[in-house]
GROMACS .gro file of C-alpha atoms in nm:
model
  459
    1MET     CA    1  -1.971   5.178  -0.321
    2ALA     CA    2  -1.637   5.049  -0.199
    3ARG     CA    3  -1.405   5.258   0.020
    4LYS     CA    4  -1.161   5.460  -0.188
    5ASP     CA    5  -0.886   5.440   0.067
    6LYS     CA    6  -0.853   5.060   0.053
    7PHE     CA    7  -0.524   4.915  -0.078
    8LEU     CA    8  -0.682   4.718  -0.363
    9ALA     CA    9  -0.916   5.001  -0.471
   10ILE     CA   10  -0.618   5.242  -0.488
   11GLY     CA   11  -0.413   4.982  -0.675
   12VAL     CA   12  -0.682   4.937  -0.938
   13GLU     CA   13  -0.732   5.309  -0.967
   14LEU     CA   14  -0.360   5.364  -1.019
   15LYS     CA   15  -0.355   5.065  -1.267
   16LYS     CA   16  -0.104   4.882  -1.053
   17ILE     CA   17  -0.341   4.591  -0.987
   18ILE     CA   18  -0.576   4.427  -1.230
   19PRO     CA   19  -0.928   4.313  -1.115
   20ALA     CA   20  -0.834   3.945  -1.150
   21SER     CA   21  -0.538   3.992  -0.917
   22MET     CA   22  -0.762   4.176  -0.670
   23GLU     CA   23  -0.993   3.872  -0.656
   24TYR     CA   24  -0.696   3.641  -0.609
   25ALA     CA   25  -0.566   3.848  -0.320
   26LEU     CA   26  -0.904   3.870  -0.146
   27HIS     CA   27  -0.966   3.496  -0.178
   28HIS     CA   28  -0.624   3.407  -0.027
   29GLN     CA   29  -0.673   3.664   0.251
   30ARG     CA   30  -1.010   3.509   0.342
   31GLN     CA   31  -0.847   3.166   0.354
   32GLY     CA   32  -0.569   3.295   0.578
   33ARG     CA   33  -0.822   3.451   0.819
   34LEU     CA   34  -0.988   3.117   0.865
   35ASN     CA   35  -0.652   2.997   0.992
   36LYS     CA   36  -0.602   3.303   1.205
   37GLU     CA   37  -0.338   3.433   0.965
   38ASN     CA   38  -0.363   3.811   0.902
   39LYS     CA   39  -0.182   3.844   0.574
   40LEU     CA   40  -0.192   4.177   0.392
   41VAL     CA   41  -0.319   4.174   0.039
   42GLY     CA   42   0.000   4.361  -0.067
   43ASP     CA   43   0.217   4.082   0.070
   44ILE     CA   44   0.004   3.819  -0.104
   45LEU     CA   45   0.028   3.990  -0.439
   46VAL     CA   46   0.406   4.053  -0.410
   47ALA     CA   47   0.462   3.688  -0.305
   48ALA     CA   48   0.258   3.569  -0.613
   49LYS     CA   49   0.457   3.813  -0.834
   50LEU     CA   50   0.139   4.000  -0.930
   51LEU     CA   51   0.270   4.328  -0.793
   52THR     CA   52   0.615   4.480  -0.769
   53GLU     CA   53   0.767   4.620  -0.452
   54ALA     CA   54   0.779   4.963  -0.610
   55GLY     CA   55   0.411   4.943  -0.699
   56ARG     CA   56   0.319   4.841  -0.345
   57SER     CA   57   0.516   5.133  -0.199
   58GLU     CA   58   0.345   5.378  -0.426
   59ILE     CA   59   0.000   5.239  -0.332
   60LEU     CA   60   0.082   5.258   0.044
   61ARG     CA   61   0.191   5.625   0.010
   62GLU     CA   62  -0.132   5.714  -0.159
   63GLN     CA   63  -0.335   5.517   0.097
   64GLN     CA   64  -0.163   5.696   0.387
   65ARG     CA   65  -0.238   6.029   0.227
   66ARG     CA   66  -0.607   5.944   0.183
   67ARG     CA   67  -0.646   5.809   0.532
   68ALA     CA   68  -0.492   6.110   0.690
   69GLY     CA   69  -0.825   6.282   0.696
   70ARG     CA   70  -1.032   5.999   0.841
   71PHE     CA   71  -1.207   6.102   1.162
   72HIS     CA   72  -1.006   6.424   1.150
   73PHE     CA   73  -1.294   6.637   1.279
   74LEU     CA   74  -1.366   6.389   1.561
   75ARG     CA   75  -1.000   6.371   1.671
   76ARG     CA   76  -1.001   6.746   1.710
   77LEU     CA   77  -1.294   6.725   1.949
   78ILE     CA   78  -1.182   6.404   2.122
   79PRO     CA   79  -0.805   6.371   2.153
   80GLY     CA   80  -0.684   6.011   2.172
   81LEU     CA   81  -0.993   5.872   1.998
   82PRO     CA   82  -0.964   5.490   2.002
   83SER     CA   83  -0.955   5.261   1.701
   84LEU     CA   84  -1.268   5.126   1.522
   85PRO     CA   85  -1.299   4.819   1.756
   86GLY     CA   86  -1.244   5.053   2.055
   87GLN     CA   87  -1.522   5.284   1.936
   88ARG     CA   88  -1.759   4.995   1.890
   89LEU     CA   89  -1.681   4.877   2.240
   90LEU     CA   90  -1.744   5.219   2.389
   91VAL     CA   91  -2.089   5.238   2.224
   92ILE     CA   92  -2.177   4.884   2.330
   93VAL     CA   93  -2.077   4.951   2.693
   94ALA     CA   94  -2.272   5.275   2.692
   95ALA     CA   95  -2.574   5.098   2.552
   96LEU     CA   96  -2.560   4.828   2.818
   97PHE     CA   97  -2.522   5.088   3.091
   98GLY     CA   98  -2.822   5.279   2.955
   99ALA     CA   99  -3.034   4.960   2.943
  100VAL     CA  100  -2.949   4.883   3.307
  101VAL     CA  101  -3.032   5.238   3.416
  102ALA     CA  102  -3.360   5.237   3.223
  103TYR     CA  103  -3.463   4.901   3.363
  104ARG     CA  104  -3.397   4.994   3.718
  105SER     CA  105  -3.588   5.321   3.677
  106ASP     CA  106  -3.945   5.331   3.813
  107THR     CA  107  -4.059   5.610   3.579
  108PRO     CA  108  -4.332   5.548   3.322
  109LEU     CA  109  -4.091   5.655   3.049
  110GLU     CA  110  -3.888   5.338   3.096
  111SER     CA  111  -3.994   5.169   2.775
  112LEU     CA  112  -3.956   5.497   2.580
  113ALA     CA  113  -3.599   5.536   2.719
  114LEU     CA  114  -3.510   5.187   2.607
  115GLY     CA  115  -3.646   5.249   2.255
  116VAL     CA  116  -3.475   5.582   2.216
  117GLY     CA  117  -3.150   5.435   2.355
  118GLY     CA  118  -3.169   5.153   2.100
  119LEU     CA  119  -3.219   5.397   1.809
  120VAL     CA  120  -2.930   5.618   1.931
  121THR     CA  121  -2.708   5.313   1.963
  122LEU     CA  122  -2.792   5.205   1.607
  123ALA     CA  123  -2.733   5.557   1.476
  124LEU     CA  124  -2.393   5.577   1.654
  125LEU     CA  125  -2.287   5.245   1.522
  126THR     CA  126  -2.388   5.339   1.170
  127PHE     CA  127  -2.195   5.665   1.194
  128ILE     CA  128  -1.880   5.482   1.318
  129GLU     CA  129  -1.902   5.216   1.045
  130TYR     CA  130  -1.957   5.483   0.781
  131GLY     CA  131  -1.646   5.666   0.890
  132ALA     CA  132  -1.450   5.340   0.842
  133ARG     CA  133  -1.611   5.211   0.523
  134ARG     CA  134  -1.727   5.522   0.336
  135SER     CA  135  -2.045   5.340   0.228
  136ILE     CA  136  -2.375   5.409   0.391
  137THR     CA  137  -2.514   5.068   0.274
  138LEU     CA  138  -2.223   4.866   0.422
  139ALA     CA  139  -2.230   5.086   0.730
  140ALA     CA  140  -2.596   5.019   0.794
  141ILE     CA  141  -2.548   4.639   0.740
  142TYR     CA  142  -2.253   4.618   0.982
  143ALA     CA  143  -2.426   4.836   1.242
  144ALA     CA  144  -2.743   4.630   1.220
  145VAL     CA  145  -2.540   4.311   1.281
  146ILE     CA  146  -2.368   4.462   1.582
  147TRP     CA  147  -2.692   4.615   1.717
  148GLY     CA  148  -2.872   4.280   1.666
  149GLY     CA  149  -2.606   4.098   1.869
  150LEU     CA  150  -2.634   4.362   2.140
  151PHE     CA  151  -3.013   4.329   2.144
  152VAL     CA  152  -2.980   3.950   2.184
  153LEU     CA  153  -2.735   3.993   2.468
  154ILE     CA  154  -2.961   4.239   2.655
  155SER     CA  155  -3.262   4.011   2.600
  156LEU     CA  156  -3.072   3.715   2.742
  157LEU     CA  157  -2.967   3.908   3.049
  158TYR     CA  158  -3.327   4.026   3.097
  159SER     CA  159  -3.459   3.673   3.063
  160VAL     CA  160  -3.210   3.533   3.313
  161HIS     CA  161  -3.299   3.813   3.566
  162MET     CA  162  -3.676   3.754   3.525
  163PHE     CA  163  -3.630   3.373   3.558
  164THR     CA  164  -3.465   3.428   3.896
  165GLN     CA  165  -3.757   3.637   4.007
  166LEU     CA  166  -4.030   3.379   3.939
  167ASN     CA  167  -4.047   3.278   4.306
  168VAL     CA  168  -4.252   3.591   4.378
  169ILE     CA  169  -4.548   3.396   4.240
  170VAL     CA  170  -4.542   3.171   4.550
  171ASP     CA  171  -4.506   3.451   4.811
  172PRO     CA  172  -4.870   3.590   4.807
  173HIS     CA  173  -5.011   3.241   4.899
  174THR     CA  174  -5.037   3.188   5.278
  175ASN     CA  175  -5.226   2.855   5.268
  176PRO     CA  176  -4.963   2.576   5.297
  177GLY     CA  177  -5.144   2.348   5.061
  178THR     CA  178  -5.189   2.612   4.794
  179ARG     CA  179  -4.836   2.734   4.845
  180ALA     CA  180  -4.699   2.381   4.794
  181SER     CA  181  -4.916   2.322   4.484
  182VAL     CA  182  -4.810   2.652   4.330
  183GLY     CA  183  -4.446   2.581   4.416
  184THR     CA  184  -4.470   2.242   4.238
  185TRP     CA  185  -4.621   2.392   3.926
  186LEU     CA  186  -4.362   2.666   3.926
  187PHE     CA  187  -4.082   2.409   3.952
  188GLN     CA  188  -4.221   2.230   3.650
  189ILE     CA  189  -4.256   2.551   3.454
  190LYS     CA  190  -3.894   2.635   3.535
  191GLY     CA  191  -3.783   2.297   3.421
  192ALA     CA  192  -3.972   2.334   3.092
  193ILE     CA  193  -3.814   2.683   3.036
  194LEU     CA  194  -3.465   2.547   3.106
  195ALA     CA  195  -3.519   2.250   2.876
  196LEU     CA  196  -3.635   2.484   2.601
  197ALA     CA  197  -3.335   2.714   2.663
  198VAL     CA  198  -3.088   2.422   2.648
  199ALA     CA  199  -3.245   2.286   2.330
  200THR     CA  200  -3.236   2.632   2.164
  201ILE     CA  201  -2.879   2.691   2.259
  202THR     CA  202  -2.779   2.344   2.136
  203LEU     CA  203  -2.947   2.400   1.798
  204GLY     CA  204  -2.793   2.738   1.775
  205VAL     CA  205  -2.446   2.615   1.841
  206TYR     CA  206  -2.498   2.332   1.595
  207SER     CA  207  -2.629   2.568   1.330
  208LEU     CA  208  -2.336   2.801   1.384
  209TRP     CA  209  -2.090   2.504   1.358
  210LYS     CA  210  -2.249   2.381   1.032
  211PHE     CA  211  -2.242   2.731   0.887
  212HIS     CA  212  -1.869   2.777   0.955
  213ALA     CA  213  -1.800   2.417   0.837
  214LEU     CA  214  -1.963   2.504   0.509
  215ARG     CA  215  -1.749   2.814   0.481
  216TYR     CA  216  -1.436   2.602   0.531
  217THR     CA  217  -1.554   2.358   0.263
  218GLN     CA  218  -1.611   2.645   0.017
  219ALA     CA  219  -1.262   2.778   0.107
  220ARG     CA  220  -1.111   2.433   0.030
  221VAL     CA  221  -1.277   2.420  -0.308
  222GLY     CA  222  -1.154   2.771  -0.387
  223LEU     CA  223  -0.796   2.681  -0.278
  224LEU     CA  224  -0.797   2.372  -0.491
  225LYS     CA  225  -0.911   2.579  -0.787
  226ASP     CA  226  -0.629   2.830  -0.731
  227THR     CA  227  -0.376   2.547  -0.694
  228ILE     CA  228  -0.478   2.395  -1.025
  229ILE     CA  229  -0.465   2.733  -1.198
  230ARG     CA  230  -0.112   2.796  -1.058
  231VAL     CA  231  -0.002   2.448  -1.164
  232GLU     CA  232  -0.127   2.502  -1.520
  233GLY     CA  233   0.049   2.836  -1.532
  234THR     CA  234   0.374   2.676  -1.418
  235LEU     CA  235   0.354   2.393  -1.668
  236ARG     CA  236   0.288   2.645  -1.957
  237ASP     CA  237   0.601   2.839  -1.872
  238LYS     CA  238   0.831   2.736  -2.161
  239SER     CA  239   1.124   2.945  -2.027
  240LYS     CA  240   1.210   2.661  -1.789
  241LEU     CA  241   1.312   2.305  -1.844
  242SER     CA  242   1.052   2.032  -1.821
  243LYS     CA  243   1.199   1.885  -1.504
  244GLU     CA  244   1.210   2.232  -1.347
  245ARG     CA  245   0.844   2.296  -1.431
  246GLN     CA  246   0.740   1.964  -1.287
  247ASP     CA  247   0.932   2.017  -0.961
  248GLU     CA  248   0.780   2.364  -0.916
  249ALA     CA  249   0.427   2.241  -0.999
  250ILE     CA  250   0.460   1.949  -0.751
  251THR     CA  251   0.577   2.186  -0.482
  252THR     CA  252   0.273   2.400  -0.553
  253VAL     CA  253   0.045   2.098  -0.507
  254LEU     CA  254   0.213   2.005  -0.180
  255LYS     CA  255   0.164   2.353  -0.041
  256GLY     CA  256  -0.195   2.367  -0.161
  257LEU     CA  257  -0.266   2.031  -0.004
  258ARG     CA  258  -0.114   2.144   0.330
  259ASP     CA  259  -0.312   2.463   0.335
  260ALA     CA  260  -0.636   2.287   0.229
  261ILE     CA  261  -0.622   2.028   0.501
  262ARG     CA  262  -0.547   2.309   0.745
  263LEU     CA  263  -0.880   2.464   0.647
  264SER     CA  264  -1.069   2.269   0.904
  265LEU     CA  265  -1.312   2.395   1.166
  266PRO     CA  266  -1.203   2.146   1.435
  267ASP     CA  267  -0.844   2.251   1.372
  268ARG     CA  268  -0.926   2.615   1.422
  269ALA     CA  269  -1.124   2.540   1.738
  270LEU     CA  270  -0.818   2.346   1.869
  271ARG     CA  271  -0.582   2.629   1.785
  272ARG     CA  272  -0.799   2.864   1.987
  273LEU     CA  273  -0.753   2.640   2.283
  274THR     CA  274  -0.372   2.620   2.262
  275LEU     CA  275  -0.353   2.816   2.590
  276PHE     CA  276  -0.521   2.523   2.765
  277PHE     CA  277  -0.396   2.231   2.550
  278HIS     CA  278  -0.024   2.252   2.492
  279GLY     CA  279  -0.015   1.999   2.209
  280ARG     CA  280  -0.014   2.131   1.857
  281ASP     CA  281  -0.203   2.000   1.558
  282GLN     CA  282   0.041   2.064   1.276
  283ILE     CA  283   0.033   1.937   0.916
  284THR     CA  284   0.327   1.810   0.719
  285VAL     CA  285   0.313   1.697   0.354
  286MET     CA  286   0.587   1.474   0.225
  287TYR     CA  287   0.671   1.340  -0.120
  288PHE     CA  288   0.885   1.025  -0.137
  289ILE     CA  289   1.067   0.890  -0.440
  290PRO     CA  290   1.147   0.519  -0.459
  291GLU     CA  291   1.512   0.404  -0.515
  292PRO     CA  292   1.484   0.045  -0.627
  293ASP     CA  293   1.864  -0.019  -0.630
  294SER     CA  294   1.899   0.050  -0.259
  295ARG     CA  295   1.532  -0.066  -0.180
  296ARG     CA  296   1.441   0.245   0.004
  297PHE     CA  297   1.257   0.577  -0.044
  298ARG     CA  298   1.403   0.923  -0.050
  299LEU     CA  299   1.221   1.218   0.093
  300ASP     CA  300   1.239   1.441  -0.217
  301LYS     CA  301   1.013   1.729  -0.103
  302VAL     CA  302   0.853   1.826   0.229
  303GLU     CA  303   0.617   2.106   0.316
  304TYR     CA  304   0.607   2.165   0.693
  305PRO     CA  305   0.412   2.430   0.884
  306GLU     CA  306   0.510   2.780   0.776
  307ASP     CA  307   0.532   2.917   1.129
  308ALA     CA  308   0.762   2.642   1.254
  309PRO     CA  309   1.045   2.767   1.484
  310ALA     CA  310   1.404   2.746   1.370
  311LYS     CA  311   1.478   2.439   1.580
  312VAL     CA  312   1.175   2.257   1.431
  313ARG     CA  313   1.289   2.350   1.080
  314ALA     CA  314   1.634   2.206   1.161
  315GLY     CA  315   1.455   1.883   1.272
  316PHE     CA  316   1.269   1.858   0.943
  317THR     CA  317   1.595   1.915   0.755
  318TRP     CA  318   1.758   1.633   0.950
  319MET     CA  319   1.465   1.409   0.875
  320GLN     CA  320   1.486   1.485   0.501
  321ARG     CA  321   1.859   1.400   0.494
  322ASN     CA  322   1.853   1.096   0.716
  323HIS     CA  323   1.513   0.929   0.697
  324PHE     CA  324   1.493   0.658   0.427
  325PRO     CA  325   1.192   0.428   0.464
  326THR     CA  326   1.249   0.076   0.348
  327PHE     CA  327   1.077  -0.130   0.080
  328LEU     CA  328   0.834  -0.402   0.206
  329ASP     CA  329   0.992  -0.734   0.278
  330GLU     CA  330   0.684  -0.950   0.294
  331GLU     CA  331   0.861  -1.265   0.406
  332GLY     CA  332   1.045  -1.083   0.690
  333PHE     CA  333   0.722  -0.902   0.788
  334GLU     CA  334   0.527  -1.231   0.812
  335LYS     CA  335   0.806  -1.383   1.019
  336MET     CA  336   0.782  -1.090   1.265
  337ILE     CA  337   0.405  -1.134   1.287
  338MET     CA  338   0.437  -1.506   1.357
  339LEU     CA  339   0.711  -1.435   1.620
  340ALA     CA  340   0.485  -1.176   1.793
  341LYS     CA  341   0.197  -1.420   1.799
  342GLY     CA  342   0.401  -1.715   1.928
  343LEU     CA  343   0.203  -1.959   2.131
  344LYS     CA  344  -0.029  -1.691   2.271
  345PRO     CA  345  -0.179  -1.485   1.988
  346ARG     CA  346  -0.361  -1.251   2.236
  347GLY     CA  347  -0.176  -0.921   2.255
  348TRP     CA  348   0.051  -0.994   1.960
  349ARG     CA  349   0.011  -0.644   1.814
  350ARG     CA  350   0.156  -0.483   2.124
  351ARG     CA  351   0.448  -0.727   2.118
  352TYR     CA  352   0.509  -0.660   1.749
  353LEU     CA  353   0.513  -0.285   1.793
  354ASN     CA  354   0.786  -0.326   2.053
  355PHE     CA  355   1.023  -0.495   1.806
  356PRO     CA  356   1.312  -0.249   1.758
  357GLU     CA  357   1.410  -0.381   1.414
  358ARG     CA  358   1.072  -0.383   1.239
  359HIS     CA  359   1.165  -0.073   1.036
  360LYS     CA  360   1.403  -0.296   0.840
  361VAL     CA  361   1.121  -0.504   0.681
  362ILE     CA  362   0.831  -0.261   0.647
  363SER     CA  363   0.741   0.106   0.629
  364VAL     CA  364   0.434   0.307   0.531
  365CYS     CA  365   0.587   0.395   0.193
  366GLY     CA  366   0.697   0.038   0.141
  367TRP     CA  367   0.349  -0.102   0.210
  368ILE     CA  368   0.178   0.154  -0.024
  369TYR     CA  369   0.437   0.088  -0.297
  370ALA     CA  370   0.406  -0.287  -0.273
  371LYS     CA  371   0.023  -0.305  -0.239
  372GLY     CA  372  -0.060  -0.004  -0.465
  373GLU     CA  373  -0.328   0.110  -0.224
  374THR     CA  374  -0.398   0.412  -0.002
  375LEU     CA  375  -0.321   0.376   0.366
  376PHE     CA  376  -0.518   0.585   0.624
  377SER     CA  377  -0.432   0.555   0.992
  378ARG     CA  378  -0.595   0.778   1.257
  379ASP     CA  379  -0.339   0.653   1.519
  380ALA     CA  380   0.008   0.609   1.369
  381SER     CA  381   0.142   0.449   1.685
  382GLN     CA  382  -0.088   0.150   1.630
  383CYS     CA  383  -0.013   0.107   1.256
  384LEU     CA  384   0.195  -0.198   1.182
  385ALA     CA  385   0.367  -0.026   0.889
  386TYR     CA  386   0.454   0.301   1.062
  387ASP     CA  387   0.826   0.358   1.121
  388GLY     CA  388   0.879   0.615   1.394
  389ARG     CA  389   1.255   0.571   1.440
  390TYR     CA  390   1.326   0.901   1.274
  391PHE     CA  391   1.179   1.066   1.579
  392GLU     CA  392   1.452   0.931   1.811
  393GLY     CA  393   1.723   1.087   1.581
  394ILE     CA  394   1.550   1.425   1.589
  395LYS     CA  395   1.534   1.421   1.971
  396GLU     CA  396   1.915   1.429   1.980
  397HIS     CA  397   1.906   1.782   1.835
  398GLY     CA  398   1.800   1.917   2.177
  399LEU     CA  399   1.439   2.002   2.081
  400LYS     CA  400   1.206   2.057   2.375
  401LYS     CA  401   0.874   1.872   2.421
  402ASP     CA  402   0.659   2.149   2.266
  403GLU     CA  403   0.901   2.172   1.973
  404LEU     CA  404   0.896   1.793   1.917
  405SER     CA  405   0.522   1.801   1.899
  406TRP     CA  406   0.547   1.980   1.565
  407ILE     CA  407   0.728   1.681   1.414
  408ASN     CA  408   0.564   1.387   1.588
  409PHE     CA  409   0.312   1.220   1.354
  410GLY     CA  410  -0.004   1.105   1.525
  411SER     CA  411  -0.219   1.026   1.217
  412PHE     CA  412  -0.143   1.006   0.844
  413ILE     CA  413  -0.271   0.942   0.498
  414GLY     CA  414  -0.050   0.789   0.231
  415CYS     CA  415  -0.139   0.767  -0.139
  416PRO     CA  416   0.042   0.612  -0.433
  417VAL     CA  417   0.122   0.853  -0.725
  418LEU     CA  418   0.078   0.673  -1.059
  419ASP     CA  419   0.303   0.739  -1.358
  420PRO     CA  420   0.170   0.763  -1.714
  421ASP     CA  421   0.214   0.385  -1.754
  422GLY     CA  422   0.007   0.299  -1.451
  423GLY     CA  423   0.306   0.215  -1.228
  424ILE     CA  424   0.377   0.377  -0.891
  425ALA     CA  425   0.613   0.668  -0.948
  426SER     CA  426   0.615   0.813  -0.592
  427ILE     CA  427   0.434   0.827  -0.261
  428LEU     CA  428   0.237   1.124  -0.123
  429LEU     CA  429   0.214   1.128   0.257
  430VAL     CA  430   0.014   1.371   0.472
  431ALA     CA  431   0.071   1.360   0.852
  432LYS     CA  432  -0.076   1.544   1.148
  433SER     CA  433   0.090   1.565   1.487
  434ARG     CA  434  -0.230   1.475   1.677
  435ASN     CA  435  -0.408   1.141   1.680
  436ASN     CA  436  -0.757   1.109   1.531
  437SER     CA  437  -0.729   1.450   1.362
  438LEU     CA  438  -0.753   1.350   0.996
  439GLU     CA  439  -1.108   1.303   0.859
  440PRO     CA  440  -1.254   1.121   0.553
  441GLU     CA  441  -1.274   1.452   0.362
  442ASP     CA  442  -0.897   1.488   0.418
  443LEU     CA  443  -0.855   1.143   0.253
  444GLU     CA  444  -1.055   1.263  -0.049
  445ILE     CA  445  -0.850   1.575  -0.101
  446THR     CA  446  -0.523   1.381  -0.057
  447ILE     CA  447  -0.622   1.130  -0.327
  448LEU     CA  448  -0.717   1.422  -0.557
  449ALA     CA  449  -0.370   1.578  -0.499
  450SER     CA  450  -0.198   1.249  -0.580
  451GLN     CA  451  -0.395   1.226  -0.905
  452LEU     CA  452  -0.296   1.585  -0.989
  453ILE     CA  453   0.072   1.504  -0.929
  454GLY     CA  454   0.034   1.199  -1.160
  455ARG     CA  455  -0.096   1.436  -1.430
  456ILE     CA  456   0.202   1.665  -1.371
  457LEU     CA  457   0.443   1.370  -1.423
  458ASP     CA  458   0.268   1.294  -1.751
  459VAL     CA  459   0.356   1.644  -1.894
   0.00000   0.00000   0.00000
């Protein structure tokens, strides 16, 4: 049975939260944890208007009352008892210490001590988990997982220690020829063991990577489902004007697309290494509207990273107000290509990318609008249609190098959004701040989002 001091369980019991809302909150919390975002279910429900502030406060008061007695008898005996992770760590350290002591002991009860120590460790972990989860089944499962990991760790340490002691096989042999022969065979055996260990570790890491990649794929599917449900709910809201509903629904799609692309295992691995790699891999989703009279595009909506600093947000605001990509001028574009090639075509692309006025004849949005096709570039700096002059204007706002990395676009995907008549109504653009960071599955989900926006425009 579920713990009765959990926020959602109390909310359902007090009839402040319905079961459907509970599933919604848990799903979004799991998605956030994949991105290292620890959002509380109460905040998620309040933000989605599925719970009032007064209701959340009442649930929190009841939760505090119920949790006041947790570990009360233990805290009387052990003042300053650490938190649940701290208690787990204490037991694990004690188990490792006991294993070392038992191993170094020369008594015949060594194996018995190890077995009893393992059972005691499992019992202590189960007791700790039960105190936190109030369910003996869940406690046993969590304790078994922790104990299994501890057993693997001890086994690895023991294997490494015994591997370093294999040379004792050579020591009893005094004959030089025999000693050399045994040493040769021992060297080959060590090599075979090392090869097997490397292969096993490689397969284990690969399996773990694929397992987590599958979890991220499932999270993306769930997020898309939630986005579509929210869009349908917005479009059915007859209390708002049609244009209002469309704008809100499109914003929901842009946010959902940003969050879905962020659900990527390589992205998470990179974010864990931000202490060593100072560059950021941020995602920005932009929605451009064509203005045929002035032959340019207007940045109508933009969804930038939620945790962007204030200066970075100011940079995005400047870009939205001042960045107007141009329509494609095919004749002017061809002239620039011919000028770059000149008499020596070799290296023409580098010469073309150095033209300071190329943004006047071509842009990513202009190319997509004119050709009616999706544009996918893993390195924006090498794309002939990419217009990066906006970046120079943002630099003047005094942003530092690490702040500018939030806004710099290293790779992008651009899709046309078709209107009900089959014409191009707008351009959907997804950009990442790091080169080679967008994958084919990101292209698929971006195309799906553009089709969803097209359906919204048809309402």
